[in-house]
Structures are given as C-alpha cells and as structure tokens.
PDB file of C-alpha atoms in Angstrom:
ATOM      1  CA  UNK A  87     -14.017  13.399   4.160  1.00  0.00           C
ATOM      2  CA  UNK A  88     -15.760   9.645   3.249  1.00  0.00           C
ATOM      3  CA  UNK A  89     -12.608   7.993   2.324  1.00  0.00           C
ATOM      4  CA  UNK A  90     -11.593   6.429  -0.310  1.00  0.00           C
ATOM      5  CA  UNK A  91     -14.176   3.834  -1.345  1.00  0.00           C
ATOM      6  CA  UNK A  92     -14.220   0.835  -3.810  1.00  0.00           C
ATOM      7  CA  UNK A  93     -16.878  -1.239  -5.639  1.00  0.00           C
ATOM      8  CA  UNK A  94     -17.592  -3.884  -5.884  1.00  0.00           C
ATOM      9  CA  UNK A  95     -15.823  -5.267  -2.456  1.00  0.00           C
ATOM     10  CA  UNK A  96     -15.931  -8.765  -3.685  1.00  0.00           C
ATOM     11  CA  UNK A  97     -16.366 -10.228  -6.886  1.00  0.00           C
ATOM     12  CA  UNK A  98     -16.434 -13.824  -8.585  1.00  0.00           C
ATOM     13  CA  UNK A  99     -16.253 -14.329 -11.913  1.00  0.00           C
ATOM     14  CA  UNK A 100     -15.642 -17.386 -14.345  1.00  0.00           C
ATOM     15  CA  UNK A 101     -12.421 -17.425 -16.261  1.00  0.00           C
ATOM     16  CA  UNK A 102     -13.032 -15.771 -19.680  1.00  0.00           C
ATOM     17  CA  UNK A 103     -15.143 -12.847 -18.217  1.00  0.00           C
ATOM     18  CA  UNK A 104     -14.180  -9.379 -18.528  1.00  0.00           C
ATOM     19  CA  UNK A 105     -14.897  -7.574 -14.941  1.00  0.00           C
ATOM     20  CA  UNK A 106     -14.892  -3.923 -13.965  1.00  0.00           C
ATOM     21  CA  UNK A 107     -13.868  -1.929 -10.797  1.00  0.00           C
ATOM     22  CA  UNK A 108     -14.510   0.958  -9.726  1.00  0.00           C
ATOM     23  CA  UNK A 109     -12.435   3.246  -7.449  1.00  0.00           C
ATOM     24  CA  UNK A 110     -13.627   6.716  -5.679  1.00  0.00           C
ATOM     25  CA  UNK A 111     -10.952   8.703  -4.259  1.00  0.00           C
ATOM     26  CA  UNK A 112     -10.369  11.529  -1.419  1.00  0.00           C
ATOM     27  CA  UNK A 113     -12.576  14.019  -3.236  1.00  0.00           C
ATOM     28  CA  UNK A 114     -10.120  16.832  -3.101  1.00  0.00           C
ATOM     29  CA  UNK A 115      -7.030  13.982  -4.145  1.00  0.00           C
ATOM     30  CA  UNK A 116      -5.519  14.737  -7.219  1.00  0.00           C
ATOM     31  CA  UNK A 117      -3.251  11.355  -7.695  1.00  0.00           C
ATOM     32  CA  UNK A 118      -4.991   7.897  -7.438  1.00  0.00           C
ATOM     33  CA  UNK A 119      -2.903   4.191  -7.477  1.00  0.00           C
ATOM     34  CA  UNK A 120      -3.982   1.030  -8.385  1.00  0.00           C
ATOM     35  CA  UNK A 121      -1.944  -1.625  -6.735  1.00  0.00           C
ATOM     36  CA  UNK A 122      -2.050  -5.807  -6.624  1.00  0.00           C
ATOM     37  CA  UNK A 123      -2.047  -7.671  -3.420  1.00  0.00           C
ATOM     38  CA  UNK A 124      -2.147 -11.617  -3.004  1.00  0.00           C
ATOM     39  CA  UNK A 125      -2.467 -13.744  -0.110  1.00  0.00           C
ATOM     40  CA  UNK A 126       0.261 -13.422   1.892  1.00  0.00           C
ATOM     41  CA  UNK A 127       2.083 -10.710  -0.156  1.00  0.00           C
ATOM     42  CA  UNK A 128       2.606  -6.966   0.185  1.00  0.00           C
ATOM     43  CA  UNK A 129       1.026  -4.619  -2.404  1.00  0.00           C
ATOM     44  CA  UNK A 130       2.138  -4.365  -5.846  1.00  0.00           C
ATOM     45  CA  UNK A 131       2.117  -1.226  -7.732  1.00  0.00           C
ATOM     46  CA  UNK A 132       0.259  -1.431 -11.266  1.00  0.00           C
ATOM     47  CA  UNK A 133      -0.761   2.452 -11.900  1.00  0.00           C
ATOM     48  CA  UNK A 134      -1.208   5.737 -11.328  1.00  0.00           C
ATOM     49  CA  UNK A 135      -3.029   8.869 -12.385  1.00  0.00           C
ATOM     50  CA  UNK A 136      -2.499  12.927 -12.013  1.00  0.00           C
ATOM     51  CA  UNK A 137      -5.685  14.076 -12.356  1.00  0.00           C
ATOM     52  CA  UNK A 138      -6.932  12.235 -15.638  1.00  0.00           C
ATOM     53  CA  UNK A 139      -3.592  11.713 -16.745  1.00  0.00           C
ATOM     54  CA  UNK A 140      -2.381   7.917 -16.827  1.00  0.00           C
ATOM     55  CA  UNK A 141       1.459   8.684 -15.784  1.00  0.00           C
ATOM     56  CA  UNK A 142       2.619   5.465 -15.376  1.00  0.00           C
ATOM     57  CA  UNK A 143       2.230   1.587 -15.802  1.00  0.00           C
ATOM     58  CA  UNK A 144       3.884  -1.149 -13.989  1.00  0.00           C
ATOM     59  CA  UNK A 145       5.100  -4.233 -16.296  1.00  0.00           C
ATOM     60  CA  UNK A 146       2.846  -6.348 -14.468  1.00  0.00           C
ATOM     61  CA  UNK A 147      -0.421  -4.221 -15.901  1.00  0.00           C
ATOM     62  CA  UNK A 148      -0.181  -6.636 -19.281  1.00  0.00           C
ATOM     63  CA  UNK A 149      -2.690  -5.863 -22.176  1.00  0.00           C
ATOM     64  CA  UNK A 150      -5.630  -7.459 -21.154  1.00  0.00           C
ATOM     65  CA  UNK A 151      -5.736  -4.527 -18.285  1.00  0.00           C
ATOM     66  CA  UNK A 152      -6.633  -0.914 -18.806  1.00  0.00           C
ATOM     67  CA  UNK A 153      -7.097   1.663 -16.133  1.00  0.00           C
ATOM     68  CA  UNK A 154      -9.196   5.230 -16.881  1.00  0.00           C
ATOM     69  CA  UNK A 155      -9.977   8.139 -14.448  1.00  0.00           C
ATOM     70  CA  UNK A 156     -12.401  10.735 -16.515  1.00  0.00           C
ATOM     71  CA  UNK A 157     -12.176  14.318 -15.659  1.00  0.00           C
ATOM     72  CA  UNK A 158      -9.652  13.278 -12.858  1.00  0.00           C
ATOM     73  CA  UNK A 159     -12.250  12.134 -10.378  1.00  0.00           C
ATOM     74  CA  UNK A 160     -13.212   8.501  -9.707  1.00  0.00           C
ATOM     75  CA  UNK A 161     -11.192   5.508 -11.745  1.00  0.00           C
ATOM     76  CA  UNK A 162     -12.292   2.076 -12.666  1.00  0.00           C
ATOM     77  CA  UNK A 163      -9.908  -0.901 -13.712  1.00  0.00           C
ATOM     78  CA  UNK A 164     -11.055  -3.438 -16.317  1.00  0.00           C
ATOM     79  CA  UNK A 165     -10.179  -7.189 -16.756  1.00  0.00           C
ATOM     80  CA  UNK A 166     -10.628  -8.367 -19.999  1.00  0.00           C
ATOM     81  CA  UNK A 167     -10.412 -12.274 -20.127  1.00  0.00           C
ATOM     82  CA  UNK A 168     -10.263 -13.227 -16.888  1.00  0.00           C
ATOM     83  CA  UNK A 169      -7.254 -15.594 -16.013  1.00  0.00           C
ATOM     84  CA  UNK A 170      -6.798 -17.457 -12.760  1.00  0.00           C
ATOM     85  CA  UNK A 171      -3.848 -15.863 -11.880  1.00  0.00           C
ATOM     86  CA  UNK A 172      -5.684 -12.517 -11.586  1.00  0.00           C
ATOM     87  CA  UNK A 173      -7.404 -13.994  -8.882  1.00  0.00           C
ATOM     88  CA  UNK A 174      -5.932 -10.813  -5.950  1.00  0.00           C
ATOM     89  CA  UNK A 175      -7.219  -7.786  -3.847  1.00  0.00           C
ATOM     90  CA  UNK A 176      -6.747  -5.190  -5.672  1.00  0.00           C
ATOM     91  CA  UNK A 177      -6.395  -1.498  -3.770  1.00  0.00           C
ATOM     92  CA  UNK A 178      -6.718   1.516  -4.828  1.00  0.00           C
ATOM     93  CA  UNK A 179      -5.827   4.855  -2.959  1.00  0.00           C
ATOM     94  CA  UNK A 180      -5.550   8.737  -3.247  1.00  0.00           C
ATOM     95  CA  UNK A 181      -3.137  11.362  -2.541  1.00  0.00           C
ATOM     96  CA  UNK A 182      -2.874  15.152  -2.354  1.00  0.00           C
ATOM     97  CA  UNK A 183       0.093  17.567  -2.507  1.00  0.00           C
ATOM     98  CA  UNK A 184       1.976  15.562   0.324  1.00  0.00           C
ATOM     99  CA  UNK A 185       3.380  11.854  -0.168  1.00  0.00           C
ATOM    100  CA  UNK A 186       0.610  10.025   1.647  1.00  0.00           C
ATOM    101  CA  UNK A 187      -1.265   7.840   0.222  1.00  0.00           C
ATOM    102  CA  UNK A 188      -5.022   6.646   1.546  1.00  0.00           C
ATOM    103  CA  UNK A 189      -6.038   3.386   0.857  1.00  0.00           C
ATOM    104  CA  UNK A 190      -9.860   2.425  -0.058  1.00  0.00           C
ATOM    105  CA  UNK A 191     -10.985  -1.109   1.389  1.00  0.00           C
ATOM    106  CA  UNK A 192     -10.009  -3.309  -2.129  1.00  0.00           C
ATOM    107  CA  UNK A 193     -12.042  -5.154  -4.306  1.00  0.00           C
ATOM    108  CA  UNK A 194     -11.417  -9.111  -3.598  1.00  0.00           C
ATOM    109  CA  UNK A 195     -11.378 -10.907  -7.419  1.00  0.00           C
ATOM    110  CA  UNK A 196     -11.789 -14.564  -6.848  1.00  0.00           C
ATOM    111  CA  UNK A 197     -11.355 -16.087 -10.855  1.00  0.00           C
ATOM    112  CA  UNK A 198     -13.314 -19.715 -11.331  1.00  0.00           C
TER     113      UNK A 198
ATOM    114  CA  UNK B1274      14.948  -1.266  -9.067  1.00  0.00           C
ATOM    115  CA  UNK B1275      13.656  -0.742  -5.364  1.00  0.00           C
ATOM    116  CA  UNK B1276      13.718  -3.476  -3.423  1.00  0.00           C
ATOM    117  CA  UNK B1277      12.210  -3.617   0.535  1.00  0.00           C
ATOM    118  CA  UNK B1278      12.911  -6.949   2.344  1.00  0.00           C
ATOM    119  CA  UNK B1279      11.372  -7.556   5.787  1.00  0.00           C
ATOM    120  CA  UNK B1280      12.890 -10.431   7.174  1.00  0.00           C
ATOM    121  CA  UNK B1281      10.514 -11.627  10.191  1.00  0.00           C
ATOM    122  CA  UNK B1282       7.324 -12.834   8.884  1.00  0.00           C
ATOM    123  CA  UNK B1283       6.099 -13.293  12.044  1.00  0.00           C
ATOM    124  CA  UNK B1284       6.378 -11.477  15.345  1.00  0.00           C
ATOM    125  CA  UNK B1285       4.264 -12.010  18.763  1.00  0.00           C
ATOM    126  CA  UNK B1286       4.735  -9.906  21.798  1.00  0.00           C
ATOM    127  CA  UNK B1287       2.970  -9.581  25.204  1.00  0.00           C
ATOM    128  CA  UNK B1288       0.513  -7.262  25.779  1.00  0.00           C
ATOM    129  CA  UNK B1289       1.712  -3.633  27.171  1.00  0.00           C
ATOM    130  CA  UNK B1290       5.038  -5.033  26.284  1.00  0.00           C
ATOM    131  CA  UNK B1291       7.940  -3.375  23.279  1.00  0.00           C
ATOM    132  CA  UNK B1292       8.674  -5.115  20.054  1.00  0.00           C
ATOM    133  CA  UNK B1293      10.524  -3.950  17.342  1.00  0.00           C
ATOM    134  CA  UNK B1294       9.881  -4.678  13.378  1.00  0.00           C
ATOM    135  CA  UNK B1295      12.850  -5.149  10.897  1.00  0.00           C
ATOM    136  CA  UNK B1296      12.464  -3.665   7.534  1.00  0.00           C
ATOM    137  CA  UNK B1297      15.628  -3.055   5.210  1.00  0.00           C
ATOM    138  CA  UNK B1298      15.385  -1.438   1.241  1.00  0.00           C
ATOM    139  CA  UNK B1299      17.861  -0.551  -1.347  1.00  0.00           C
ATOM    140  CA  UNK B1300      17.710   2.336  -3.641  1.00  0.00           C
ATOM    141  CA  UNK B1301      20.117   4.621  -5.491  1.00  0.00           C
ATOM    142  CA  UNK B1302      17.317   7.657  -4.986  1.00  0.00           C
ATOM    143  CA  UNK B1303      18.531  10.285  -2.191  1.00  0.00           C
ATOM    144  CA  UNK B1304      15.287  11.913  -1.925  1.00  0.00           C
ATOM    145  CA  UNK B1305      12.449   9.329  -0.545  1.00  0.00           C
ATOM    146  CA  UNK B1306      10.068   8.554   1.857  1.00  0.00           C
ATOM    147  CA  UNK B1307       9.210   5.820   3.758  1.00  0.00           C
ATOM    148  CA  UNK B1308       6.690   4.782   5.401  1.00  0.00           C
ATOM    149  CA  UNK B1309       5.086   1.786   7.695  1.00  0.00           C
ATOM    150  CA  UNK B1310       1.446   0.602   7.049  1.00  0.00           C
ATOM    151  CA  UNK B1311      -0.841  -1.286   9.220  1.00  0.00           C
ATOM    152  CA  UNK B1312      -3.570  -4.066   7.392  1.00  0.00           C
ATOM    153  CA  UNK B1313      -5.462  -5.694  10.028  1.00  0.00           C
ATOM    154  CA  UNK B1314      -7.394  -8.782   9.357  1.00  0.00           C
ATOM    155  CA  UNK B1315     -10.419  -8.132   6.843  1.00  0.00           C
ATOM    156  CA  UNK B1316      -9.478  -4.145   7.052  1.00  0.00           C
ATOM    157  CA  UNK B1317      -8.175  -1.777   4.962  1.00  0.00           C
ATOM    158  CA  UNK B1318      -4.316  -0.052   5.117  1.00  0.00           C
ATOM    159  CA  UNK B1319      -3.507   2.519   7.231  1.00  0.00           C
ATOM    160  CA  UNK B1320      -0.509   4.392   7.735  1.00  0.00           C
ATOM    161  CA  UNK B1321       1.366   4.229  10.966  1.00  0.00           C
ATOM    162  CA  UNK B1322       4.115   6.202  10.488  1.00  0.00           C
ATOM    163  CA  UNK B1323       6.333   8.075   7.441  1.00  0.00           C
ATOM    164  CA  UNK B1324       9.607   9.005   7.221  1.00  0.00           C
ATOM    165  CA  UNK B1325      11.591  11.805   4.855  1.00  0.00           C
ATOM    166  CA  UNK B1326      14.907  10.402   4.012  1.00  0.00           C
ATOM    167  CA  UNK B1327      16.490  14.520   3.952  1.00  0.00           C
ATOM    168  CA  UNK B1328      15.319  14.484   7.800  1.00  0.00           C
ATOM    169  CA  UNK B1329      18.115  12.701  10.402  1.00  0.00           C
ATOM    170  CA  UNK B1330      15.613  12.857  13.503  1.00  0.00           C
ATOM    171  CA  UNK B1331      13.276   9.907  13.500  1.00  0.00           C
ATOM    172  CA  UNK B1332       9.300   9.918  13.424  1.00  0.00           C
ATOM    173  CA  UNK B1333       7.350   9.218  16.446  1.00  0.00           C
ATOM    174  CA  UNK B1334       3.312   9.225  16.333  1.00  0.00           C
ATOM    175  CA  UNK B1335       2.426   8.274  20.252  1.00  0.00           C
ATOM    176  CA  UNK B1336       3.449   4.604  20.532  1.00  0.00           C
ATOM    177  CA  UNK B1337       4.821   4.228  17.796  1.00  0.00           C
ATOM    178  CA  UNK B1338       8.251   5.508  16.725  1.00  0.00           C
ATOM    179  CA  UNK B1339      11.485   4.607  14.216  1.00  0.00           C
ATOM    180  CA  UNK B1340      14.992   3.912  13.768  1.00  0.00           C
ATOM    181  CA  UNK B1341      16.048   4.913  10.411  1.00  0.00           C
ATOM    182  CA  UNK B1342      19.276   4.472   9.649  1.00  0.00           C
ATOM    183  CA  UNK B1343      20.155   5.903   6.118  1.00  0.00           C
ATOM    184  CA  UNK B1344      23.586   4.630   5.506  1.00  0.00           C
ATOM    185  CA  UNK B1345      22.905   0.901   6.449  1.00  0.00           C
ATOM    186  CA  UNK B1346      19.335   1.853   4.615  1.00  0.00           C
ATOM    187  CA  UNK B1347      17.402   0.264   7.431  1.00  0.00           C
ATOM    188  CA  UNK B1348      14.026   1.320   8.631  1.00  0.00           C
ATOM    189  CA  UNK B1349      12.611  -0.023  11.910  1.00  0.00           C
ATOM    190  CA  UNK B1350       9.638   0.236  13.928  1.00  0.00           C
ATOM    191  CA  UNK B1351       9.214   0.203  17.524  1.00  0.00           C
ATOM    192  CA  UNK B1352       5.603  -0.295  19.295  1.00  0.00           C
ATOM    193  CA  UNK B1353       5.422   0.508  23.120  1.00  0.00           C
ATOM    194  CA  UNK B1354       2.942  -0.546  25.469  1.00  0.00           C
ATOM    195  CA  UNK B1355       1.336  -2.889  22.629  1.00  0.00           C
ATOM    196  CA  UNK B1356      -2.081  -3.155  22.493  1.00  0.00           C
ATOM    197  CA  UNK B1357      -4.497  -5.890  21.409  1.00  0.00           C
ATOM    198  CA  UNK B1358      -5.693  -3.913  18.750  1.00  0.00           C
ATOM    199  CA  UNK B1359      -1.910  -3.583  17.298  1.00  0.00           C
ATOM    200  CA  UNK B1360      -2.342  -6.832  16.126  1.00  0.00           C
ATOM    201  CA  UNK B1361      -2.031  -6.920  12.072  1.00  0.00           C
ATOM    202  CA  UNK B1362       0.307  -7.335   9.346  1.00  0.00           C
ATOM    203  CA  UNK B1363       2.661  -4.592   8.881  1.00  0.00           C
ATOM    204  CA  UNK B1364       3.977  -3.488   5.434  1.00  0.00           C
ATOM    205  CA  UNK B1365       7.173  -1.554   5.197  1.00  0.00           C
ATOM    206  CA  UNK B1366       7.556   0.990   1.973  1.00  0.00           C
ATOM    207  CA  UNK B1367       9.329   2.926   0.107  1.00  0.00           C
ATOM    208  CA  UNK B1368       8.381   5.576  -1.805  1.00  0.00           C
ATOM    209  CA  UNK B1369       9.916   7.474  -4.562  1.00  0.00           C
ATOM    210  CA  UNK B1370       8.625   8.519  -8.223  1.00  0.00           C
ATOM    211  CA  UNK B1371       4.811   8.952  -7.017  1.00  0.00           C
ATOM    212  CA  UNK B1372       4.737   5.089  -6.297  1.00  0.00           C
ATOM    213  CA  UNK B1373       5.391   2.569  -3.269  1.00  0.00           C
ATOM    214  CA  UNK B1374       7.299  -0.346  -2.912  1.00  0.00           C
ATOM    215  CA  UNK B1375       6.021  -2.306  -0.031  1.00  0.00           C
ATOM    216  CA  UNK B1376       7.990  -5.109   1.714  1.00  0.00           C
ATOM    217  CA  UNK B1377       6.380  -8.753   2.359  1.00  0.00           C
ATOM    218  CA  UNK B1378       5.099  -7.699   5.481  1.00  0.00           C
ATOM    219  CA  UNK B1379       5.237  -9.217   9.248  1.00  0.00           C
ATOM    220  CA  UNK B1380       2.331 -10.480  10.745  1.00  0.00           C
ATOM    221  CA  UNK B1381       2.027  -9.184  14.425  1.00  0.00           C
ATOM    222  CA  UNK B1382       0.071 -11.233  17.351  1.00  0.00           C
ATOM    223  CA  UNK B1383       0.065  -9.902  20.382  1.00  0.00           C
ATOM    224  CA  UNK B1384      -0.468 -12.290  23.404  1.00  0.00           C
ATOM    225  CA  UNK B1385      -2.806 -11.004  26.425  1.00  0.00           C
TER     226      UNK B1385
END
C-alpha cells in the first residue's frame, strides 16, 4: 500500500494556460475526491468518482474544469484558462467500502 | 446544506499537557460520520479520529478521544499528554452523501 500519490506537487503557470493533474489512488480504492483548499481554509469538496463513474459535482467545479478517471483507476483534473483565483492546493484522496477517506499530498497551483 | 463551524482558530497548550478542540455542524441527515483530520505544516491529511453518528459511545484512538454530543450536534476533540509532534491544523468534518464538509480548522502549537 504506496498511498495515494499526486503529480505534479507544485505547479506555476501564467494566467490563460490550461494545466493538468494527475491523481493515483489506494490501488484497491474504488471512490476517489477531488477537493479545493486555500490558505488558511479547510478543504472544499469539488468531485467524486465510483469507479469511472463521475457521481457528483460541486457548484464550485465551473466549466472551465473537468475531472476524468478511465477504467476507474487513476484521475487527472484539468484547468482550462487559468484564472488567478484558481490559484489553491488541490487534494485528492481514495476510499474503499468504509467511509474513510486517504488523502494524497496535493498539487500546489500558484496562477501568474 | 452542511455547515461545520470551528470556532477557535488558534489553540496552544503545554507539552504533556490536555487541550480540547471545539467543532460544531448542522445537518438534517441522521445517518453520518464525522471525523477529525490532522494537516501538519507542508504534510499531507491524516485522519485522527471518526465518529458514526448511530453509535452513542465516543471514539478513542490512544491519546486522542471525543465528545460527541448529537442533540446539541457538537463534536469535540480531546488530546492527552500532547506531544510536540501534535502540533498542526486540525480540520473537523462531516460526512454524509460520499462527500466531506470540513470546518475552517484550528491551528494547534504546542509549547515545550
């Protein structure tokens, strides 16, 4: 059992740019979250997947973010036109058949 | 909607000494869980501690144990004996639906 693990863990982009994350979860995991966390805050949900399934989104996931998980294993998160605002950690985790979620390390997004 | 308030942003205790963390929530759910999280500095979440809302006896792991009082919705955690390494924010959440709702957190120092 690695963990769950997330690249990149820091990225910088310029305002504009489209940017890509990518989250691998407990292997054996069958739900994986995407959440929002800025400075100072606690964790925001955005989304979450059963198996490849996208089951829900949160109203703060607007268009310009799209979440995938292929054949239910690892997920990535996409940015299109980066906005300062987006600048946040953003977390992803896994869970199995009990309500405990593992968290992977977060990918920091700092937006230029 | 679920809401989880804590209401200390910041604690400090002394070392091998007891402090207590305030978290309160609101929800029209009677089946949830809740849960605290530790995020030290730089570090990823991990969870201290979950509670079922069906179960009346309150969670203990070692040190660390709760007061969850369903009525008055409140959810507290207790740390005895802390420990320099105890030192972190702490994230109170709720979960229900597959998702968490995490409060603002409380950032804990503890003095030597």
């Amino acid at each position: 059992d690695t963990g769950v693990s997330q690249d990149p863990r820091h990225k910088i982009t310029k305002r504009g740019q489209n940017v890509t994350f990518r989250c691998d979860p407990i292997s054996e995991h069958n739900r994986l979250y995407w959440y929002r966390q800025t400075l100072g805050q606690g964790p925001e949900f955005l989304t979450y997947f059963q198996n490849e399934a996208q089951l829900e989104k949160s109203r703060l996931l607007s268009d310009r973010f799209s979440a995938e998980r292929p054949k239910g294993s690892f997920s990535t998160l996409e940015i299109q036109r980066t906005e300062q605002g987006d600048s946040a950690m953003y977390l992803c985790a896994s869970s199995g058949w009990y309500n405990e979620q593992f968290f992977g390390p977060g990918t920091r997004l700092t937006v230029l | 909607a679920q809401t989880v308030t804590q209401s200390q942003p910041e604690m400090s205790v002394q070392e091998a000494e007891t402090v207590t963390l305030s978290c309160t929530y609101d929800t029209s759910e009677s089946d949830y869980y809740l849960f605290w999280y530790k995020q030290p500095p730089s570090r990823q979440m991990i969870l201290v501690i979950r509670q079922e809302a069906y179960k009346q006896q309150n969670a203990t792991e070692n040190r660390f144990s709760v007061n969850f009082q369903k009525a008055a919705k409140s959810f507290s955690l207790k740390i005895s004996d802390s420990q320099l390494g105890d030192a972190a924010m702490y994230f109170c959440a709720w979960e229900g639906a597959q998702k968490l709702v995490f409060g603002q957190g409380t950032r804990l120092t503890i003095n030597p």
